[in-house]
Coordinates of C-alpha atoms and ligand atoms in Angstrom, one line a residue:
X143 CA 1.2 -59.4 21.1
X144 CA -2.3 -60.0 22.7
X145 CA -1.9 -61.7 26.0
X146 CA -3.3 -65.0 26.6
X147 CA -6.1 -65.7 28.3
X148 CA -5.3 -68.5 31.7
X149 CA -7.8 -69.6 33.2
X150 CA -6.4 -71.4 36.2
X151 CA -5.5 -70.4 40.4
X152 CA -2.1 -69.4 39.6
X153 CA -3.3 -66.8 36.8
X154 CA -6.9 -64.9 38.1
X155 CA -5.0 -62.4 39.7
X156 CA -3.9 -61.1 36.8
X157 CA -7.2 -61.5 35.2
X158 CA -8.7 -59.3 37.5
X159 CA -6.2 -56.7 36.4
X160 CA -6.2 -56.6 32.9
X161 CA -9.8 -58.2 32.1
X162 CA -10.8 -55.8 29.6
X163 CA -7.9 -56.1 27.7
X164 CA -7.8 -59.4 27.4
X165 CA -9.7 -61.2 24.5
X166 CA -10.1 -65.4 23.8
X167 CA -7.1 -66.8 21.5
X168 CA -8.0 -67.4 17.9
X169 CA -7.0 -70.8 18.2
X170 CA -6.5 -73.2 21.1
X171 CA -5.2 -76.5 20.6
X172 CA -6.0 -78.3 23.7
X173 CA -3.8 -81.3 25.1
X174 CA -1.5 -82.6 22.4
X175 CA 1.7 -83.8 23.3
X176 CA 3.4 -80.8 22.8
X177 CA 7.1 -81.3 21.6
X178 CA 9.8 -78.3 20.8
X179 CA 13.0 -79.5 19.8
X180 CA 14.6 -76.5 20.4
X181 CA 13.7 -76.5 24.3
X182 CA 13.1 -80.3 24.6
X183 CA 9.8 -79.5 25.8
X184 CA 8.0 -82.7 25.6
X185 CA 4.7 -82.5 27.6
X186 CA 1.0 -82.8 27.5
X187 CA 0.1 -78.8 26.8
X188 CA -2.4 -76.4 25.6
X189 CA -1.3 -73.9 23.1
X190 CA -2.6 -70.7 21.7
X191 CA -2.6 -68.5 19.0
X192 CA -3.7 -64.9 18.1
X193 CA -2.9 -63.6 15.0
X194 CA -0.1 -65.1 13.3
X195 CA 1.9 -65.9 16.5
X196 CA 2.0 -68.6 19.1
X197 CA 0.8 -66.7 22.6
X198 CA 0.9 -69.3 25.5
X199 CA 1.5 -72.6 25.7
X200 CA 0.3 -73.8 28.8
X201 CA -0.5 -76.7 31.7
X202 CA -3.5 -74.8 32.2
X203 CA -7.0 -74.7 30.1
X204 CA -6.9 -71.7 27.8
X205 CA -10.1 -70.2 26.2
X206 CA -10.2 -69.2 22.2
X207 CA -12.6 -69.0 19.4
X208 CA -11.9 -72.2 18.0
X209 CA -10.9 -74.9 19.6
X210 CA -9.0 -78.2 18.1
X211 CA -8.8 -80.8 20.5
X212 CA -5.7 -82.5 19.8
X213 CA -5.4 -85.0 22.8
X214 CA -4.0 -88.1 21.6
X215 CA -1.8 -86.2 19.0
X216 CA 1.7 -84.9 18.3
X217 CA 1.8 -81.0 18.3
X218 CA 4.9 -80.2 16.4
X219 CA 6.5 -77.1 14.5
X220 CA 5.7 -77.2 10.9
X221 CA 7.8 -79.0 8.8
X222 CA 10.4 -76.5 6.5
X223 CA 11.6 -78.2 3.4
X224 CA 14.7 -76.9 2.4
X225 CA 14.4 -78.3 -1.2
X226 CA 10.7 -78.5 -3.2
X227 CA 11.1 -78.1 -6.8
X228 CA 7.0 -77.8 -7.7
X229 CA 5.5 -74.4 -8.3
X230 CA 2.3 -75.0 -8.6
X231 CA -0.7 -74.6 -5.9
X232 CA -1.3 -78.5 -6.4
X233 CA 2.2 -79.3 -5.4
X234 CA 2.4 -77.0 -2.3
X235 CA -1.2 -78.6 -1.6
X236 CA 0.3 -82.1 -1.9
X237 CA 3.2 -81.0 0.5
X238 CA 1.1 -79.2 2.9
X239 CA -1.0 -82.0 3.7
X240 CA 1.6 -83.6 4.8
X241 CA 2.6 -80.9 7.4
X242 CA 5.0 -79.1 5.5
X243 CA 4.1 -75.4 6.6
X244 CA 7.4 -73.4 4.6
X245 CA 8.8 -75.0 1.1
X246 CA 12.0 -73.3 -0.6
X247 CA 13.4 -73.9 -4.1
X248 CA 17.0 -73.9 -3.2
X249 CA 19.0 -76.7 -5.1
X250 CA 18.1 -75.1 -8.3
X251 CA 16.8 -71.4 -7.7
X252 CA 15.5 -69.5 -10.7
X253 CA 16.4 -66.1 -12.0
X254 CA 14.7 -63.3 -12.0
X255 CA 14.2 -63.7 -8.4
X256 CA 12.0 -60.8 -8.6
X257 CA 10.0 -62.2 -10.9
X258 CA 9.7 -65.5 -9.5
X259 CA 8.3 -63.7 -6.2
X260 CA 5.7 -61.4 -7.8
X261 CA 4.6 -64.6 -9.5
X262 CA 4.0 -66.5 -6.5
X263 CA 2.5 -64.2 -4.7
X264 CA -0.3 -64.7 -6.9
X265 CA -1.1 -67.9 -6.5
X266 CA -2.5 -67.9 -2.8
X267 CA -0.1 -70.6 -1.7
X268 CA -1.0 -72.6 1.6
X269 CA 2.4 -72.2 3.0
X270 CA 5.4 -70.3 3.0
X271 CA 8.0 -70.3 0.2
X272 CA 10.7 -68.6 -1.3
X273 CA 14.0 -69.8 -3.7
X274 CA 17.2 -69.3 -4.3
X275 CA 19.3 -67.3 -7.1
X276 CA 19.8 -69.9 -9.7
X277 CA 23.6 -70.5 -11.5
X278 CA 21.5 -73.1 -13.9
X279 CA 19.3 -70.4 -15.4
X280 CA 22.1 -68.0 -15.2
X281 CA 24.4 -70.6 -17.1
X282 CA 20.9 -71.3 -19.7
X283 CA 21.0 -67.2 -20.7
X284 CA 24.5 -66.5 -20.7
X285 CA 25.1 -69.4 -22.9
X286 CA 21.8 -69.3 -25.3
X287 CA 22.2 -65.3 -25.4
X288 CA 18.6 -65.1 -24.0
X289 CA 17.0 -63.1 -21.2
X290 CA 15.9 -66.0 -18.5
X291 CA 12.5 -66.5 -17.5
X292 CA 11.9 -67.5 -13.9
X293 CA 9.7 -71.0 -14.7
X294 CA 11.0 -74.7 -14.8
X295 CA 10.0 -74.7 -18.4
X296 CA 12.8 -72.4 -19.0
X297 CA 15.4 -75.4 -17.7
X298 CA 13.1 -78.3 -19.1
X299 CA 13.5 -76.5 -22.6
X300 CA 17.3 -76.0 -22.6
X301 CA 17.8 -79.6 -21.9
X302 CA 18.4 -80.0 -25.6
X303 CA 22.0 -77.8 -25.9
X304 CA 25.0 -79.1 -24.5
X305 CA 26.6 -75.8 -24.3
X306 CA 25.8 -74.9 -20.7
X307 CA 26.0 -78.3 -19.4
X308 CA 29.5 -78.9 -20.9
X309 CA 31.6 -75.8 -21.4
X310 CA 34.0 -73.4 -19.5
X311 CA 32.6 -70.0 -19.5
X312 CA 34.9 -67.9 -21.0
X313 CA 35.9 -64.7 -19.1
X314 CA 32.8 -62.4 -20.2
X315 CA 30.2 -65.2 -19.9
X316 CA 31.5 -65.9 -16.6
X317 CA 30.6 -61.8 -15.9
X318 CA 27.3 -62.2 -17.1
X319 CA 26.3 -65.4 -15.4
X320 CA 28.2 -64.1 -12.0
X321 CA 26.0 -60.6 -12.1
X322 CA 22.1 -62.4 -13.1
X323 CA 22.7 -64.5 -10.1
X324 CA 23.9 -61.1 -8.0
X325 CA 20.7 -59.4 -8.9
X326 CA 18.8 -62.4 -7.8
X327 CA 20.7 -62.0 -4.2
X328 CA 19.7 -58.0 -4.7
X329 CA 16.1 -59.4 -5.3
X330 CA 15.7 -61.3 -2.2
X331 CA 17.2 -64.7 -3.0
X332 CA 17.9 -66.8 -0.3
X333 CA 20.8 -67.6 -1.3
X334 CA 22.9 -69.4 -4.4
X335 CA 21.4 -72.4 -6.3
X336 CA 24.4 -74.2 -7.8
X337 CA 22.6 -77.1 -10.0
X338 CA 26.5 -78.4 -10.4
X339 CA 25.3 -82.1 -11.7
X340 CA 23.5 -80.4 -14.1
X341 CA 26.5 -78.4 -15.7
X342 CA 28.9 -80.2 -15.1
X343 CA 31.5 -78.8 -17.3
X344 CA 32.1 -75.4 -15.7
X345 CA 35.4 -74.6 -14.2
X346 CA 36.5 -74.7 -11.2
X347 CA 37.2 -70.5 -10.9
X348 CA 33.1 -70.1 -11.5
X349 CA 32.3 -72.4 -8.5
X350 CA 35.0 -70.2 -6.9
X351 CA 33.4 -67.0 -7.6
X352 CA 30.1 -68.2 -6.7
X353 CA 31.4 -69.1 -3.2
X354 CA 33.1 -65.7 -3.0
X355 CA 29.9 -64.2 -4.0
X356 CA 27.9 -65.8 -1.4
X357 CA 30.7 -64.8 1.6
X358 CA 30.6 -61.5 0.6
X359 CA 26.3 -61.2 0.9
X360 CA 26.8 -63.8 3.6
X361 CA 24.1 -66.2 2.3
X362 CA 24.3 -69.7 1.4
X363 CA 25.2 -72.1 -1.7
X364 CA 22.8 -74.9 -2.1
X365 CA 24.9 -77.4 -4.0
X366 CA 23.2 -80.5 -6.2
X367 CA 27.1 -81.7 -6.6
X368 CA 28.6 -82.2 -10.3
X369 CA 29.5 -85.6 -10.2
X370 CA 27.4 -89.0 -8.9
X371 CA 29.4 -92.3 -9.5
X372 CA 30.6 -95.3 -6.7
X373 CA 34.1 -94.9 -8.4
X374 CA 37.0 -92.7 -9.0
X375 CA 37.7 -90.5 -10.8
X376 CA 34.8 -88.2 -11.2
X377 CA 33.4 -90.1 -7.9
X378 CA 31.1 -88.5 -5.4
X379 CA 33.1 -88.5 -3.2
X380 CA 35.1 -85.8 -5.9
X381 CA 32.5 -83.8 -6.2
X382 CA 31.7 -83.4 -2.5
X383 CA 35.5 -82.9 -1.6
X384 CA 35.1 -80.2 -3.9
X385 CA 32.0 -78.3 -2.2
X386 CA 33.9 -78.9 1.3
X387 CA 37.5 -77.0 -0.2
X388 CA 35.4 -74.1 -1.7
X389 CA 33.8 -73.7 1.9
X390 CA 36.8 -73.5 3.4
X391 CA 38.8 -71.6 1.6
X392 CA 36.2 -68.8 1.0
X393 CA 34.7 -69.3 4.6
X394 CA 31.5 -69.3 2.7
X395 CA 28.1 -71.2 3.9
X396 CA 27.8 -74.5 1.9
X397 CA 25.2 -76.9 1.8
X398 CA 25.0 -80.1 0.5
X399 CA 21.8 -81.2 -1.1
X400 CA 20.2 -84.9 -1.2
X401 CA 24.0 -86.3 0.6
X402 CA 21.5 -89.0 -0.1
X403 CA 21.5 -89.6 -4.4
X404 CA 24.7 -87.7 -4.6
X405 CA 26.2 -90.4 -2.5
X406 CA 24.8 -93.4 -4.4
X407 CA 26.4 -96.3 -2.3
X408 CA 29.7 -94.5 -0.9
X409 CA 27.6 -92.8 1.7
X410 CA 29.7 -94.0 4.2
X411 CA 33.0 -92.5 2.6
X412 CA 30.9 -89.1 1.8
X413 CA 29.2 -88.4 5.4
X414 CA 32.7 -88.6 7.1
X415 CA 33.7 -86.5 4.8
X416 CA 30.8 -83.7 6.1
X417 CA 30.9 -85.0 9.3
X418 CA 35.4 -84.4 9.8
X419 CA 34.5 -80.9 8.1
X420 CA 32.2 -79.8 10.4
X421 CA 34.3 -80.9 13.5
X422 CA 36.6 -78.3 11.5
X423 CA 34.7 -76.0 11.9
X424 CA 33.6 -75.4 8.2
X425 CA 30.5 -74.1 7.1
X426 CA 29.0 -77.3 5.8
X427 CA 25.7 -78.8 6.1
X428 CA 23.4 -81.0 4.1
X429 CA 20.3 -82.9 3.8
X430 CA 18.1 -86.2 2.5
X431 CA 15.2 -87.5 1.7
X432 CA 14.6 -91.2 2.8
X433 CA 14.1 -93.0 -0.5
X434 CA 16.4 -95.0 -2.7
X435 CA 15.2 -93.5 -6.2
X436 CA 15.5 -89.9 -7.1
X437 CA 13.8 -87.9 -10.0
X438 CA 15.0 -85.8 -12.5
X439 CA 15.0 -85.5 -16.2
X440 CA 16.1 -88.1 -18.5
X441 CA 18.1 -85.5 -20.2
X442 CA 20.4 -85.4 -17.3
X443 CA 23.9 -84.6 -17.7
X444 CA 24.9 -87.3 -15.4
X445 CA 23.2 -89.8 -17.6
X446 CA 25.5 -89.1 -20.5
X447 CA 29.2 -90.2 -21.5
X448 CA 30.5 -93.4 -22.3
X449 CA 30.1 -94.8 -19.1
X450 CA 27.4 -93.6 -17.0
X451 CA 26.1 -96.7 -16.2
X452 CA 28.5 -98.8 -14.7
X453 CA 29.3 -95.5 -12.7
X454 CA 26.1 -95.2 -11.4
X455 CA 25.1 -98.5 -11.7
X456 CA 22.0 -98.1 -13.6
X457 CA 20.6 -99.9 -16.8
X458 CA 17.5 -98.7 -18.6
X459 CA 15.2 -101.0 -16.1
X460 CA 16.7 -98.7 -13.1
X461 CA 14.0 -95.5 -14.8
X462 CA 10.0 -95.7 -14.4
X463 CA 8.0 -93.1 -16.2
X464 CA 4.8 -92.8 -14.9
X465 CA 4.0 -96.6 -13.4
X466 CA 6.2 -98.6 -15.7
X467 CA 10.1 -98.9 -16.2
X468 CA 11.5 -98.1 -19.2
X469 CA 13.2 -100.0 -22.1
X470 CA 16.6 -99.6 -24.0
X471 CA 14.8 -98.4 -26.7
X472 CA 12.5 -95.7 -24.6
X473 CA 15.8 -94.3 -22.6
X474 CA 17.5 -94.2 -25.8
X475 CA 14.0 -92.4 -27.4
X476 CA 13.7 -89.9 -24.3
X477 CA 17.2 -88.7 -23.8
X478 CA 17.3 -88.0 -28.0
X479 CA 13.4 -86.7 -28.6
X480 CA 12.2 -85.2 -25.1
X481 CA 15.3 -84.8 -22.8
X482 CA 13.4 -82.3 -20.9
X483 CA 10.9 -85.1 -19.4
X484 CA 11.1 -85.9 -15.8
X485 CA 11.9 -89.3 -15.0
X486 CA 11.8 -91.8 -11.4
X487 CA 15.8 -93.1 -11.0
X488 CA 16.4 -95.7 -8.6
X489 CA 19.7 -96.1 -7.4
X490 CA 19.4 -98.0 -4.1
X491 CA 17.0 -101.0 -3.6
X492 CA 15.4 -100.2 -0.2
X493 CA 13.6 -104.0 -0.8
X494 CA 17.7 -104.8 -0.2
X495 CA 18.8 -104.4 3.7
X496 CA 21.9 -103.8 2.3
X497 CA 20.8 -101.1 0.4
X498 CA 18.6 -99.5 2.8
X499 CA 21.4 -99.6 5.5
X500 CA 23.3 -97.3 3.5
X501 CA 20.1 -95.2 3.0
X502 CA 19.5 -95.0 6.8
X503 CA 23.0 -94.1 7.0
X504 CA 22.5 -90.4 5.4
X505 CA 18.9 -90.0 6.8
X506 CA 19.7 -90.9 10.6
X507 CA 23.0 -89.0 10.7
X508 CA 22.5 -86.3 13.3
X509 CA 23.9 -83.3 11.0
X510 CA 21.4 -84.4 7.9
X511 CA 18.2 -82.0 8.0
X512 CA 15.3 -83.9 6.0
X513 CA 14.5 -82.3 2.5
X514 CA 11.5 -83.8 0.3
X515 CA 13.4 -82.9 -3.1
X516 CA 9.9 -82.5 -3.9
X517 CA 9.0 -82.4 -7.8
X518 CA 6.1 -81.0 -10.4
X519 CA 2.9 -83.2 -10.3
X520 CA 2.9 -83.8 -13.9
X521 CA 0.6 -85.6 -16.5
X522 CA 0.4 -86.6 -20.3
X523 CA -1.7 -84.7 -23.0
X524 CA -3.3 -86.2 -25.8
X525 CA -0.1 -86.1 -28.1
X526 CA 1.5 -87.8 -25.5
X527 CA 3.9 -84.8 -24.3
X528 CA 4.4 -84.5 -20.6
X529 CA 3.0 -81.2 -19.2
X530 CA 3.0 -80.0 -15.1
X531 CA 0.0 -79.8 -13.7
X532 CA -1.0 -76.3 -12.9
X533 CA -5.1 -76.2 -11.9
X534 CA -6.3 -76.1 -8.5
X535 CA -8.6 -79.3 -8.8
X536 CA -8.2 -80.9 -5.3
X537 CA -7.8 -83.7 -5.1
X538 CA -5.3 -83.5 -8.1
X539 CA -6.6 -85.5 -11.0
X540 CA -6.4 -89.3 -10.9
X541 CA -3.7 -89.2 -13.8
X542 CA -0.7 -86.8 -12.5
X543 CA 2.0 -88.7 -11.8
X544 CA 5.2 -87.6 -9.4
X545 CA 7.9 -89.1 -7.1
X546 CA 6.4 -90.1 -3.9
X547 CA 8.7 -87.7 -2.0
X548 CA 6.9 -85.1 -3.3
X549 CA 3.6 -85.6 -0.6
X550 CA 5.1 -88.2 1.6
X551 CA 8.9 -87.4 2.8
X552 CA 7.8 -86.1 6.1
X553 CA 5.0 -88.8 7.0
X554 CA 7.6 -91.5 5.5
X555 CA 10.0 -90.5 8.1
X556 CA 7.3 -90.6 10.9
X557 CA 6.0 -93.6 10.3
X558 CA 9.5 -95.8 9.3
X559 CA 12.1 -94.0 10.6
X560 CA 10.3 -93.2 14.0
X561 CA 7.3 -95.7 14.6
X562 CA 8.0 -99.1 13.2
X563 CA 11.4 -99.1 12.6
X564 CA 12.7 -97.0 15.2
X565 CA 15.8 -95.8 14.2
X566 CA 14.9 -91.9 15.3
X567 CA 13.5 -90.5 18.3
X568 CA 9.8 -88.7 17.8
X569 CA 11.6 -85.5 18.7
X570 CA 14.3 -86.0 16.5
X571 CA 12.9 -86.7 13.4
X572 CA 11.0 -83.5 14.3
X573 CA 14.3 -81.5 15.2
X574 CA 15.2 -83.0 11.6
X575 CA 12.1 -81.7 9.8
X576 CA 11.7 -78.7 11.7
X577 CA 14.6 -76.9 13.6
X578 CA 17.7 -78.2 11.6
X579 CA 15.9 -76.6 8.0
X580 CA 15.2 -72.9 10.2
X581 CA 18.9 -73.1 11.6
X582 CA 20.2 -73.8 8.3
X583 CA 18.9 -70.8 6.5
X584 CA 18.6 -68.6 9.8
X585 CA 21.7 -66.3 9.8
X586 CA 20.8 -64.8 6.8
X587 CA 17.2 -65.5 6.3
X588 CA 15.8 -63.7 9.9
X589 CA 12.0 -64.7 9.3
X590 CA 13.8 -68.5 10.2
X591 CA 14.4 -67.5 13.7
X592 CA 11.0 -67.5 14.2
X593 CA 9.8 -70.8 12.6
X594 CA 11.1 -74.3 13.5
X595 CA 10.3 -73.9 17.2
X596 CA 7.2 -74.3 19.1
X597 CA 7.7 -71.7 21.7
X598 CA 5.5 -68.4 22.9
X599 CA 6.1 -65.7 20.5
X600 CA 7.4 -68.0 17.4
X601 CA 5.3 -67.8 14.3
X602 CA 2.1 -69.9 14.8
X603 CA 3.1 -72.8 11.8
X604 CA 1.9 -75.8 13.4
X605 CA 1.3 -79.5 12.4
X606 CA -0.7 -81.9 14.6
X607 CA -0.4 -85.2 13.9
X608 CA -1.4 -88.7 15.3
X609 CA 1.8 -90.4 16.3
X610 CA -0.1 -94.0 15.9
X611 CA -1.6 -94.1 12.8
X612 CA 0.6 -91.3 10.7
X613 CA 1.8 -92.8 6.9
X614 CA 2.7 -92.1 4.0
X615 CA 0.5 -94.1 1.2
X616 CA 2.5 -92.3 -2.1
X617 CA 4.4 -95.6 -4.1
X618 CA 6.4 -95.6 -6.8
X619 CA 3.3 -96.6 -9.2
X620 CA 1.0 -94.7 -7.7
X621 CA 2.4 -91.6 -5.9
X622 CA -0.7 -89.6 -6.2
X623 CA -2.4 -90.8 -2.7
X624 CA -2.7 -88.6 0.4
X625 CA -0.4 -89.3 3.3
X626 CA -3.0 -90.4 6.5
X627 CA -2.8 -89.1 9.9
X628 CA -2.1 -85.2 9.5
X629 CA -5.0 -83.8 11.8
X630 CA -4.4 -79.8 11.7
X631 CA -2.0 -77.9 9.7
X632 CA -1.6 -74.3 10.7
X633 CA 0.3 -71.7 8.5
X634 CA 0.7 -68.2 10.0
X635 CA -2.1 -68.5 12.1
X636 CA -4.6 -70.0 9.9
X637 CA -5.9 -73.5 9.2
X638 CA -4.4 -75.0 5.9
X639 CA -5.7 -78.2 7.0
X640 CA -8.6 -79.1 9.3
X641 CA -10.0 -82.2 10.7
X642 CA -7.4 -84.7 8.5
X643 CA -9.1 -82.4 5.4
X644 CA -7.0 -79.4 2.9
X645 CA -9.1 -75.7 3.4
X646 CA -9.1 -75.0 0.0
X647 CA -9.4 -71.4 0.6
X648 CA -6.4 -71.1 3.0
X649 CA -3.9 -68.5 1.1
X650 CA -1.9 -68.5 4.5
X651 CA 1.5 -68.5 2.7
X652 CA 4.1 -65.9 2.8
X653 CA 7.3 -65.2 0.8
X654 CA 10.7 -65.9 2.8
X655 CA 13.4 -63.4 1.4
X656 CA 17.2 -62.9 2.5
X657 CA 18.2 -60.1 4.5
X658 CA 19.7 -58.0 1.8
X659 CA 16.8 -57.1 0.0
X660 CA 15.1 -55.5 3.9
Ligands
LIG189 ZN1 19.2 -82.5 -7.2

């Protein structure tokens, strides 16, 4: 590590001795309000950075090729997102600008891991990002006697067989899928994706082994649970019980993704339930993303049986693709013709205090990291068929569509949760966005011990930000519009965005693997 170079009283002295070792900081972002939630450091600072590492951060000027003068502003660790389901360079783009510096594909994972990385790794991504081994794709094979392929289309295609979704594995498929999601762990998979509302007929000795499988290469589960529904039985509040006695009784690391849409309204019920584990000391954490629809496709397991909707309180109106809601007819259409078409679900009414009360309830809880649950920027073709968008026009073309988590989670939570509504702390929400996601991940994932903080010698993935006038513009009907507010974005030491604007040449981003594969 290059030392910094001080120029103050306190620090010529030392200048004298090693002047011609010492060369200017890459970068210098001059006096932000610096905030690290792991130290509580909360101060008007100057902070540099050579190479891809944070080098000083001090009271005193410090000298470096470029300068960003960030007074007025927040200077914050980057924001990790600890579920972001787009693949493409326009949906890390659309996430970046938003201050997201590291995005992992956790809830649902993808097999070959391999694969999936090599892939990646081509794309010259503007931030950091890795996935999980995924159960789905390892059910999808097993059960369609294929060889998986590590894309989304793979899961968008299958959505037509029920096979997967529905039935118990018997004892060899249970082999097979167990030992594709093994060789994703061998591969660098950072941990277990277990899609569980997806399939939500497997039995309970496969959730079992997959726990057992993730204590013995100590890495997570990331768990999308297999039931959503306000009542008994085949509640939420079943499903979550479920993920909470697997952890215990395998001591394995399980975390709960979205508590948020699992939860529908019993969110109460279902965060004392996560809340009394960990004061047991179990191995359970979890996440949200602060809106009151979700998005997933319309083929949906959980949107099937004879009564779905009363469970989960939805009708036909409680679906938008692209701006509009849908009809009887269209659900009805969809879930037979194209189940494989990703849909907007809203199941709270955040226009309802009520509602967004119970909302706030899973996003302001102290143990609940902030996840985007970020999803493909998609559009339709000329035949009408939904396709994700996959160029590198920026900005994305005026007709992709997408939930508005997918660019505007973090700046959402900035601007309501912390400025106008107040029901987080500015270092909180960060701790939320930034520290709780590295902790999460960081026992068995090292490269997280070095993100998430803003501290001398931590890796130099940086958001500035202007506390005032930071929002998110993304709506339900129009979702493609750029947050406002985001001054600098730094990824590994270089600028993915500059002066409020994306670099478009900034292939800053890294893969994030699991300690086995070292
Ligand atoms: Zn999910």
């Amino acid at each position: 590590m290059q030392q910094a170079k001080i120029l103050g009283a306190a620090a010529i002295a030392a200048l004298l001795i090693s002047t011609a070792a010492v060369l200017a900081n890459d970068i210098v972002i001059t006096g932000g309000r610096v905030i690290d939630p792991e130290t509580g450091l909360d101060a008007i600072r100057n902070v540099a950075i050579t190479g891809d590492k944070i080098v000083a951060i001090s009271e005193f000027p410090l000298e470096g090729d470029v300068v960003i003068d960030a007074s007025g502003h927040v200077v914050s660790p980057g924001f990790i997102d600890l579920h972001s389901h787009g693949q493409n360079i326009g949906d890390y783009r659309m996430q970046v600008v938003q201050g997201v510096t590291t995005a992992l594909e956790l809830e649902s994972g993808l097999v070959p891991v391999g694969d999936w990385y090599d892939g990646q790794a081509k794309k010259n991504l503007p931030m950091n990002y890795g996935a999980s081994a995924g159960w789905i794709h390892s059910r999808i094979a097993t059960f369609s006697n294929t060889d998986p392929l590590a894309t989304v289309d793979y899961f968008q295609d299958a959505q037509g067989r029920t096979d997967w979704k529905l039935d118990i594995a018997s004892p060899e498929q249970s082999e097979r899928i167990i030992s594709l999601v093994e060789q994703g762990l061998k591969e660098g998979a950072l941990g277990i994706g277990v899609n569980a509302g997806y399939a939500p007929g497997y039995g309970h000795k496969e959730y079992y082994a997959l726990a057992e499988l993730a204590k013995k290469y100590n890495v997570p589960t990331y768990t999308h649970v297999r039931y959503a529904s306000n009542t008994e039985p085949q509640s939420s509040f079943e499903a979550i019980q479920e993920l909470i006695s697997l952890a215990a009784i395998t001591g394995a690391h399980m975390h709960l993704c979205h508590i948020n849409s699992s939860s529908l309204s019993d969110i109460k019920a279902t965060m004392a339930l996560v809340e009394e584990a960990q004061a047991m000391g179990i191995n359970v954490t979890t996440e949200a993303y602060p809106f009151g629809a979700a998005s997933t496709v319309v083929g949906a397991a959980m949107f099937s049986g004879p009564d779905w909707r009363s469970k989960m309180d939805s009708t036909a109106n409680n679906f938008q693709l692209g701006a509009d809601r849908m009809t009887e007819d269209e659900l009805t259409d969809y879930q037979a013709n194209k189940p494989g078409t990703f849909i907007v679900w809203h199941f709270l009414d955040e226009a309802d205090s009520a509602a967004l009360s119970l909302l706030d309830i899973s996003v302001t809880n102290p143990a609940t990291a902030i996840a985007s649950d970020s999803v493909f920027w998609s559009y339709f073709d000329e035949n009408g068929k939904i396709l994700n968008y996959d160029g590198d026009a920026w900005p994305l073309p005026d007709n992709v569509f997408s939930h508005p988590r997918s660019t505007a989670t973090y700046t959402k939570i900035l601007r309501s949760y912390v400025r106008e509504r107040g029901l987080l702390s500015l270092s909180e929400a960060i701790r939320k966005m930034s520290l709780l996601p590295a902790q999460t991940l960081e026992e068995s994932v090292p490269q997280m011990r070095t993100k998430g903080r803003l501290q001398v010698g931590m890796d130099a993935d940086i958001v500035v930000f202007d506390h005032a006038t930071v929002a998110d513009l993304a709506t339900f009907e129009n979702a493609n519009q750029l947050t406002v507010g985001v001054q600098t974005v730094i990824v590994n030491g270089g600028f993915a965005v500059r002066d409020g604007e994306l670099v478009l040449d900034a292939p800053h981003g890294r893969p994030i693997r699991n300690a086995v594969a070292d």
